[in-house]
Each structure stands twice: as structure tokens, then as C-alpha cells.
Amino acid sequence: MTRDPDLQALLDALAPDCARAAPAAGENAHRVCAEVLSRARATLGTPAATPPAQLPACTHLPEALATAATGPFPATARALSRLAPRLTWTRRSSARPSDQPFWDGHANAMLLGPGGLENRADLWLGLSLIAPGVTYPDHDHAPEEAYLPLSPGQWFNTAMGWADPRGRGLIYNPPGITHAMRADAHAPLLALWLLPL
Ligand SMILES: [Fe+2]
């Protein structure tokens, strides 16, 4: 078996883009990216069992991808644009319709990982999209995590405070740390996340 060519193209673009990205807080983010991409290279998951699905926040995806294509990681942006029609976008499980700005203002998609386009249990590689002016609230998880920002936006964790990498750098979240992100007032946030499980 060989990997889905669009996913392979994304991985081929991501490796040099992650290596080139400037870490906002030490080298841990590079290590996490390298570990996730190494695991992806080493083994192959199974094809997606879920159909594509859109959410209201996806109206911001064309603008976010266009911004990403003019940023420092255009090869990754182009690969994501080819994958976009196939993504299964979901809300965070804790989201509630009573919080309308967040409910309609965020969407996540798993590329490689549990329930992803390539279903596998040893890593998460996914995408978050946040509408202008919306904050993705504090959350935490056991695995450490690296974000590759593909748009403007701000990232928070309790060790780093708020950081604004302006689309140039990697963000690192240590295991279990409380973290969040927020879009600029007038532009959507788009970012990839990489977690070794
Ligand atoms: Fe996270």
C-alpha cells in the first residue's frame, strides 16, 4: 500500500517548512514536529471512514488558505488547499450552541490520526480554523504539541503567556499545559497541530 498522494504531498511540504520555522519558545517544537513526521514516514494508517463535512466557520477557509499561500509556508498551504474539499470538520467536544461565537466560529479537522483522512493511533496531525475575533478557549491534553501557524493570530500557554508569531514561527505546548489561541479581529486563524501520542 502507498499513502494517499495528497497526504504524502502535505507531509513532503511540512518537513522542510517545520524545519525552517523559527520556534517561539526553544527547540522543543522542532523536536515534536520531527517526531510526528518521522512516525508518519515509518508506518501507514488506514483510509478515512468518515465523509467530508463542513461547519459554519468553513466560510473563512478560502481567505485563510489564501493568506497562508502568501505566507512563509506556501508549499504547505498549497497542499492543504488540495486536501480541503475532503476534510471532515468537527467542533471541539466541549463547544455548546449557547456560546454562539465559538460554536459558529471554529472548526477542527484531523488529517492523520484517530478518525483522520489517514486513521492511525500514534499521532495527531490536524488543522484548526478560527473565525475573526474568536478565541479558542483554555484547554489541555497529556501529549506535548507543536503548532505551525499559517495565518496571523495569537497563541497562549501558562508558561509562555500570549505570543504573536505573525505566521513565522512554531509554538510549543508542554505536556498537560493549559493553552489557548485567538484570531485577529479581522482575519481568520489557520494553524496545523502536531502531537506524538
Ligand atoms: Fe492543543
XYZ file of N, CA and C and ligand atoms in Angstrom:
592
model
N 0.839 -1.213 0.000
C 0.000 0.000 0.000
C 0.866 1.252 0.000
N 0.384 2.278 -0.636
C 1.081 3.567 -0.575
C 0.124 4.603 -0.001
N 0.698 5.686 0.453
C -0.111 6.740 1.079
C -0.888 7.514 0.026
N -2.042 7.984 0.431
C -2.817 8.936 -0.373
C -1.874 10.033 -0.886
N -1.830 10.275 -2.203
C -0.833 11.211 -2.733
C -0.993 12.642 -2.206
N -2.215 13.070 -1.935
C -2.391 14.432 -1.395
C -1.857 14.540 0.033
N -2.031 13.482 0.824
C -1.470 13.492 2.175
C 0.054 13.402 2.128
N 0.568 12.583 1.209
C 2.024 12.493 1.087
C 2.604 13.838 0.677
N 1.911 14.544 -0.225
C 2.392 15.860 -0.658
C 2.415 16.834 0.524
N 1.398 16.733 1.395
C 1.404 17.594 2.594
C 2.600 17.268 3.482
N 2.838 15.996 3.726
C 3.971 15.622 4.586
C 5.293 16.070 3.961
N 5.396 15.945 2.639
C 6.634 16.359 1.954
C 6.853 17.869 2.074
N 5.760 18.630 2.096
C 5.884 20.085 2.250
C 6.155 20.465 3.699
N 5.526 19.734 4.605
C 5.612 20.089 6.030
C 7.017 19.907 6.594
N 7.708 18.868 6.185
C 9.012 18.582 6.798
C 9.964 19.771 6.651
N 10.180 20.285 5.434
C 11.079 21.444 5.332
C 10.482 22.716 5.937
N 9.160 22.869 5.863
C 8.558 24.081 6.430
C 8.707 24.100 7.954
N 8.484 22.971 8.611
C 8.664 22.913 10.067
C 10.130 23.136 10.429
N 11.027 22.552 9.645
C 12.451 22.713 9.949
C 12.877 24.165 9.805
N 12.242 24.869 8.864
C 12.604 26.268 8.610
C 11.955 27.229 9.606
N 10.832 26.830 10.181
C 10.083 27.732 11.062
C 10.910 28.072 12.289
N 10.800 29.305 12.734
C 11.530 29.749 13.926
C 10.700 29.417 15.154
N 11.248 28.656 16.114
C 10.468 28.335 17.304
C 10.310 29.556 18.204
N 9.098 29.743 18.739
C 8.844 30.887 19.613
C 9.355 30.634 21.019
N 9.577 29.375 21.388
C 9.998 29.089 22.769
C 10.869 27.845 22.792
N 12.109 27.956 22.335
C 13.048 26.844 22.418
C 12.874 25.837 21.296
N 13.698 24.807 21.353
C 13.774 23.834 20.272
C 12.776 22.690 20.408
N 12.007 22.671 21.486
C 11.078 21.549 21.670
C 10.108 21.415 20.512
N 9.674 22.519 19.945
C 8.706 22.442 18.847
C 9.303 21.725 17.643
N 10.571 21.994 17.342
C 11.215 21.282 16.233
C 11.298 19.782 16.514
N 11.609 19.454 17.750
C 11.701 18.030 18.119
C 10.349 17.335 17.959
N 9.283 17.999 18.407
C 7.941 17.413 18.300
C 7.556 17.232 16.825
N 7.800 18.234 16.023
C 7.475 18.113 14.589
C 8.259 16.963 13.966
N 9.542 16.889 14.273
C 10.373 15.833 13.690
C 9.885 14.457 14.125
N 9.468 14.336 15.368
C 8.984 13.037 15.868
C 7.690 12.631 15.155
N 6.764 13.568 15.045
C 5.486 13.251 14.382
C 5.725 12.884 12.918
N 6.547 13.650 12.235
C 6.777 13.387 10.811
C 7.575 12.094 10.620
N 8.441 11.778 11.548
C 9.179 10.515 11.487
C 8.221 9.327 11.637
N 7.300 9.429 12.582
C 6.318 8.348 12.749
C 5.451 8.206 11.496
N 5.072 9.338 10.906
C 4.244 9.285 9.691
C 4.995 8.608 8.555
N 6.302 8.888 8.482
C 7.112 8.256 7.422
C 7.249 6.753 7.649
N 7.305 6.352 8.918
C 7.663 4.972 9.236
C 6.543 3.981 8.958
N 5.314 4.390 9.183
C 4.188 3.466 9.008
C 3.029 4.181 8.345
N 2.061 3.370 7.890
C 0.911 3.888 7.153
C -0.365 3.514 7.909
N -1.287 4.461 8.065
C -2.580 4.170 8.671
C -3.558 3.630 7.646
N -4.845 3.697 7.980
C -5.891 3.211 7.073
C -6.677 4.398 6.532
N -7.294 4.252 5.355
C -8.018 5.385 4.767
C -9.216 5.811 5.613
N -9.629 7.054 5.442
C -10.722 7.632 6.222
C -12.012 6.842 6.050
N -12.756 6.734 7.166
C -14.076 6.105 7.108
C -15.184 7.141 7.194
N -14.822 8.411 7.382
C -15.841 9.450 7.548
C -15.934 10.309 6.285
N -17.155 10.699 5.893
C -17.300 11.549 4.707
C -16.891 12.987 5.018
N -16.605 13.775 3.982
C -16.311 15.197 4.207
C -17.485 15.891 4.892
N -17.198 16.873 5.729
C -18.241 17.635 6.419
C -17.763 19.060 6.646
N -18.679 19.989 6.479
C -18.377 21.407 6.651
C -19.060 21.939 7.910
N -18.573 23.060 8.412
C -19.203 23.769 9.520
C -19.293 25.245 9.132
N -20.103 26.037 9.858
C -20.230 27.459 9.504
C -18.889 28.186 9.419
N -17.955 27.851 10.301
C -16.651 28.539 10.276
C -15.918 28.340 8.962
N -16.281 27.285 8.218
C -15.562 26.982 6.967
C -15.739 28.076 5.908
N -16.690 28.982 6.102
C -16.796 30.109 5.161
C -15.507 30.945 5.171
N -14.720 30.833 6.246
C -13.465 31.593 6.338
C -12.277 30.843 5.748
N -12.487 29.590 5.338
C -11.339 28.789 4.893
C -10.688 29.340 3.623
N -11.444 29.746 2.607
C -10.768 30.278 1.412
C -9.858 31.462 1.729
N -10.339 32.391 2.566
C -9.498 33.533 2.931
C -8.259 33.071 3.705
N -8.466 32.140 4.637
C -7.334 31.665 5.444
C -6.293 30.965 4.576
N -6.748 30.156 3.635
C -5.801 29.453 2.750
C -5.090 30.433 1.821
N -5.810 31.460 1.374
C -5.180 32.471 0.511
C -4.103 33.227 1.285
N -4.396 33.556 2.535
C -3.388 34.210 3.376
C -2.189 33.295 3.567
N -2.465 32.015 3.846
C -1.375 31.066 4.068
C -0.500 30.939 2.820
N -1.117 31.008 1.643
C -0.361 30.833 0.397
C 0.611 31.981 0.146
N 0.351 33.132 0.767
C 1.261 34.273 0.615
C 2.222 34.392 1.802
N 2.153 33.446 2.751
C 2.993 33.483 3.940
C 4.300 32.733 3.734
N 4.983 32.431 4.822
C 6.302 31.799 4.726
C 6.259 30.305 4.411
N 5.059 29.702 4.409
C 4.965 28.256 4.183
C 4.015 27.943 3.026
N 4.298 28.477 1.829
C 3.336 28.338 0.723
C 3.168 26.902 0.240
N 4.197 26.075 0.338
C 4.049 24.690 -0.126
C 3.062 23.932 0.760
N 3.162 24.136 2.068
C 2.189 23.519 2.978
C 0.791 24.054 2.696
N 0.679 25.350 2.451
C -0.628 25.949 2.158
C -1.234 25.345 0.889
N -0.422 25.172 -0.141
C -0.944 24.597 -1.394
C -1.403 23.158 -1.183
N -0.637 22.404 -0.411
C -1.027 21.014 -0.144
C -2.345 20.965 0.636
N -2.515 21.876 1.573
C -3.770 21.919 2.334
C -4.941 22.316 1.439
N -4.697 23.205 0.500
C -5.778 23.609 -0.411
C -6.268 22.417 -1.233
N -5.355 21.549 -1.629
C -5.774 20.364 -2.394
C -6.578 19.401 -1.518
N -6.244 19.337 -0.231
C -6.943 18.426 0.680
C -8.275 18.991 1.173
N -8.437 20.304 1.119
C -9.563 20.973 1.786
C -10.931 20.368 1.461
N -11.233 20.049 0.198
C -12.586 19.532 -0.082
C -12.881 18.190 0.579
N -11.852 17.489 1.037
C -12.053 16.143 1.585
C -12.105 16.127 3.111
N -11.900 17.272 3.747
C -11.762 17.281 5.204
C -13.107 17.119 5.911
N -13.070 16.429 7.032
C -14.232 16.281 7.908
C -14.045 17.254 9.062
N -14.752 18.390 9.004
C -14.599 19.422 10.027
C -15.519 19.121 11.193
N -14.992 19.251 12.389
C -15.771 18.988 13.599
C -15.556 20.116 14.608
N -16.495 20.194 15.550
C -16.338 21.154 16.650
C -15.608 20.487 17.814
N -15.009 21.327 18.645
C -14.469 20.839 19.909
C -15.613 20.221 20.712
N -15.343 19.093 21.394
C -16.436 18.366 22.059
C -17.082 19.199 23.160
N -16.330 20.130 23.751
C -16.897 20.941 24.837
C -17.687 22.142 24.321
N -17.715 22.387 23.011
C -18.440 23.551 22.469
C -19.946 23.378 22.671
N -20.637 24.491 22.938
C -22.085 24.468 23.157
C -22.744 25.530 22.277
N -23.938 25.234 21.742
C -24.626 26.221 20.886
C -24.915 27.531 21.610
N -25.006 27.495 22.955
C -25.288 28.722 23.709
C -24.142 29.726 23.589
N -22.928 29.245 23.299
C -21.792 30.135 23.032
C -21.682 30.266 21.518
N -22.582 31.081 20.970
C -22.720 31.144 19.508
C -21.440 31.573 18.789
N -20.691 32.570 19.323
C -19.475 32.961 18.582
C -18.485 31.800 18.423
N -18.311 31.005 19.474
C -17.373 29.881 19.369
C -17.987 28.740 18.568
N -19.274 28.473 18.803
C -19.963 27.377 18.114
C -19.867 27.530 16.592
N -20.114 28.752 16.134
C -20.079 29.010 14.685
C -18.721 29.523 14.219
N -17.796 29.703 15.155
C -16.550 30.382 14.803
C -15.305 29.531 14.903
N -15.460 28.221 14.994
C -14.258 27.368 14.995
C -14.567 26.051 14.306
N -13.522 25.414 13.806
C -13.652 24.095 13.181
C -12.285 23.422 13.218
N -12.304 22.129 13.484
C -11.075 21.328 13.525
C -11.193 20.179 12.525
N -10.073 19.795 11.953
C -10.068 18.651 11.038
C -8.825 17.814 11.298
N -9.011 16.516 11.402
C -7.889 15.591 11.604
C -7.398 15.127 10.232
N -6.114 15.299 10.000
C -5.517 14.838 8.740
C -4.980 13.417 8.910
N -4.027 13.252 9.818
C -3.525 11.928 10.191
C -3.756 11.775 11.683
N -4.418 10.687 12.075
C -4.705 10.468 13.487
C -6.048 9.785 13.624
N -6.502 9.620 14.859
C -7.786 8.947 15.070
C -8.928 9.650 14.326
N -9.605 8.929 13.461
C -10.707 9.500 12.693
C -10.270 10.423 11.577
N -8.981 10.465 11.264
C -8.489 11.388 10.240
C -8.574 10.827 8.835
N -8.147 11.631 7.874
C -8.092 11.154 6.491
C -7.247 9.891 6.419
N -6.164 9.888 7.198
C -5.418 8.642 7.434
C -5.595 8.289 8.900
N -6.364 7.248 9.140
C -6.715 6.855 10.501
C -5.563 6.073 11.129
N -5.059 6.561 12.280
C -3.951 5.899 12.968
C -3.924 6.370 14.416
N -3.261 5.618 15.281
C -3.366 5.870 16.719
C -2.098 6.431 17.347
N -1.043 6.647 16.551
C 0.237 7.010 17.157
C 0.571 8.495 17.063
N -0.270 9.266 16.415
C -0.004 10.709 16.290
C -1.292 11.438 15.916
N -1.266 12.757 16.164
C -2.306 13.645 15.642
C -1.627 14.673 14.750
N -2.120 14.803 13.545
C -1.748 15.927 12.682
C -3.056 16.505 12.174
N -3.370 17.729 12.600
C -4.668 18.288 12.276
C -4.603 19.788 12.069
N -5.783 20.324 11.792
C -5.905 21.703 11.358
C -7.002 22.375 12.178
N -6.736 23.600 12.626
C -7.770 24.406 13.278
C -7.997 25.680 12.494
N -9.262 26.037 12.390
C -9.688 27.264 11.724
C -10.548 28.045 12.712
N -10.226 29.314 12.925
C -10.960 30.146 13.881
C -11.379 31.431 13.180
N -12.643 31.783 13.324
C -13.188 32.975 12.670
C -12.596 34.242 13.284
N -12.581 35.344 12.522
C -12.060 36.607 13.053
C -12.704 36.973 14.392
N -11.875 37.409 15.332
C -12.378 37.876 16.619
C -12.727 36.788 17.623
N -12.564 35.522 17.249
C -12.969 34.411 18.119
C -11.748 33.847 18.853
N -11.950 33.490 20.128
C -10.916 32.835 20.943
C -11.243 31.363 21.102
N -10.239 30.522 20.879
C -10.351 29.085 21.174
C -9.960 28.939 22.625
N -10.863 28.498 23.506
C -10.649 28.681 24.948
C -9.579 27.758 25.521
N -9.225 28.065 26.773
C -8.232 27.273 27.502
C -8.580 25.788 27.431
N -7.579 24.978 27.135
C -7.742 23.525 27.170
C -6.381 22.904 27.452
N -6.375 21.618 27.706
C -5.115 20.915 27.934
C -5.272 19.467 27.504
N -4.147 18.804 27.293
C -4.130 17.383 26.945
C -2.763 16.833 27.314
N -2.723 15.537 27.530
C -1.481 14.914 28.006
C -0.337 15.015 26.999
N -0.562 14.765 25.702
C 0.602 14.807 24.795
C 1.125 16.231 24.609
N 2.444 16.350 24.462
C 3.015 17.641 24.072
C 2.610 17.939 22.630
N 2.769 19.214 22.229
C 2.163 19.654 20.974
C 2.986 20.771 20.347
N 3.060 20.754 19.024
C 3.611 21.884 18.282
C 2.537 22.408 17.330
N 2.444 23.718 17.226
C 1.564 24.368 16.249
C 2.423 25.022 15.178
N 2.017 24.869 13.930
C 2.593 25.645 12.846
C 1.545 26.673 12.419
N 1.710 27.941 12.824
C 0.740 28.976 12.430
C 0.851 29.262 10.936
N -0.305 29.309 10.273
C -0.344 29.580 8.830
C -1.019 30.901 8.525
N -1.310 31.676 9.575
C -2.020 32.949 9.427
C -1.639 33.830 10.597
N -2.086 35.073 10.592
C -1.968 35.871 11.820
C -2.775 35.243 12.951
N -2.470 35.651 14.170
C -3.202 35.154 15.330
C -2.286 35.138 16.539
N -2.869 34.870 17.705
C -2.101 34.827 18.947
C -2.280 33.468 19.617
N -1.200 33.028 20.252
C -1.184 31.738 20.964
C -0.823 31.977 22.421
N -1.420 31.177 23.309
C -1.197 31.330 24.757
C -0.868 29.979 25.381
N 0.076 29.944 26.290
C 0.095 28.900 27.319
C 0.616 29.517 28.608
N 0.427 28.813 29.708
C 0.686 29.437 31.001
C 2.180 29.649 31.250
N 3.051 28.979 30.499
C 4.491 29.227 30.635
C 4.949 30.384 29.757
N 4.339 30.511 28.586
C 4.797 31.462 27.572
C 4.049 32.796 27.652
N 2.826 32.784 28.181
C 1.935 33.934 28.030
C 1.410 33.988 26.604
N 0.924 35.161 26.183
C 0.434 35.301 24.807
C 1.602 35.602 23.872
N 1.630 34.926 22.727
C 2.681 35.130 21.728
C 2.021 35.386 20.379
N 2.667 36.195 19.596
C 2.147 36.558 18.281
C 3.237 36.289 17.248
N 3.296 35.061 16.724
C 4.408 34.722 15.824
C 4.271 35.316 14.425
N 3.147 35.992 14.149
C 2.963 36.623 12.826
C 3.242 35.654 11.689
N 2.770 34.423 11.859
C 2.877 33.458 10.784
C 4.259 32.924 10.522
N 5.230 33.230 11.374
C 6.600 32.824 11.064
C 7.101 31.656 11.912
N 6.514 31.418 13.068
C 7.182 30.526 13.997
C 6.338 29.396 14.529
N 6.999 28.438 15.134
C 6.348 27.302 15.767
C 6.029 27.627 17.223
N 4.898 27.126 17.692
C 4.513 27.242 19.096
C 4.659 25.863 19.732
N 5.158 25.819 20.953
C 5.311 24.550 21.675
C 4.469 24.571 22.935
N 3.665 23.532 23.137
C 2.913 23.353 24.372
C 3.414 22.100 25.090
N 4.030 22.275 26.279
C 4.482 21.108 27.042
C 3.298 20.208 27.426
N 3.588 18.951 27.794
C 2.504 18.027 28.171
C 1.629 18.607 29.274
N 0.315 18.564 29.076
C -0.636 18.925 30.115
C -0.819 20.406 30.372
N -0.107 21.268 29.661
C -0.189 22.702 29.962
C -1.515 23.286 29.453
N -2.039 24.277 30.178
C -3.233 24.993 29.728
C -2.839 25.938 28.597
N -3.588 25.856 27.481
C -3.247 26.699 26.335
C -4.501 27.127 25.589
N -4.337 28.142 24.728
C -5.467 28.736 24.005
C -4.911 29.438 22.775
N -5.804 29.914 21.914
C -5.386 30.745 20.778
C -6.553 31.640 20.397
N -6.231 32.724 19.680
C -7.305 33.622 19.261
C -6.947 34.238 17.916
N -7.980 34.447 17.132
C -7.805 35.072 15.825
C -7.755 36.582 15.977
N -7.111 37.228 15.017
C -7.170 38.684 14.956
C -8.629 39.135 14.760
N -8.870 40.406 14.995
C -10.240 40.921 14.890
C -10.793 40.806 13.472
N -9.917 40.919 12.470
C -10.422 41.000 11.100
C -9.835 39.948 10.170
N -9.266 38.889 10.727
C -8.698 37.839 9.873
C -8.858 36.481 10.554
N -9.168 35.450 9.791
C -9.260 34.113 10.399
C -7.891 33.567 10.754
N -7.891 32.690 11.747
C -6.661 31.981 12.154
C -6.694 30.584 11.556
N -5.564 30.170 10.998
C -5.414 28.807 10.475
C -4.094 28.266 10.989
N -4.107 27.078 11.554
C -2.876 26.501 12.106
C -2.941 24.987 12.058
N -1.802 24.371 11.826
C -1.644 22.922 11.927
C -1.144 22.582 13.312
N -1.589 21.449 13.847
C -1.064 20.953 15.126
C -0.513 19.549 14.930
N 0.600 19.315 15.624
C 1.299 18.031 15.526
C 1.552 17.509 16.936
N 1.057 16.306 17.225
C 1.210 15.710 18.553
C 1.613 14.243 18.416
N 2.732 13.855 19.039
C 3.040 12.426 19.132
C 2.255 11.821 20.288
N 1.608 10.691 20.077
C 0.777 10.095 21.142
C 1.530 8.969 21.838
Fe -3.839 21.690 21.965
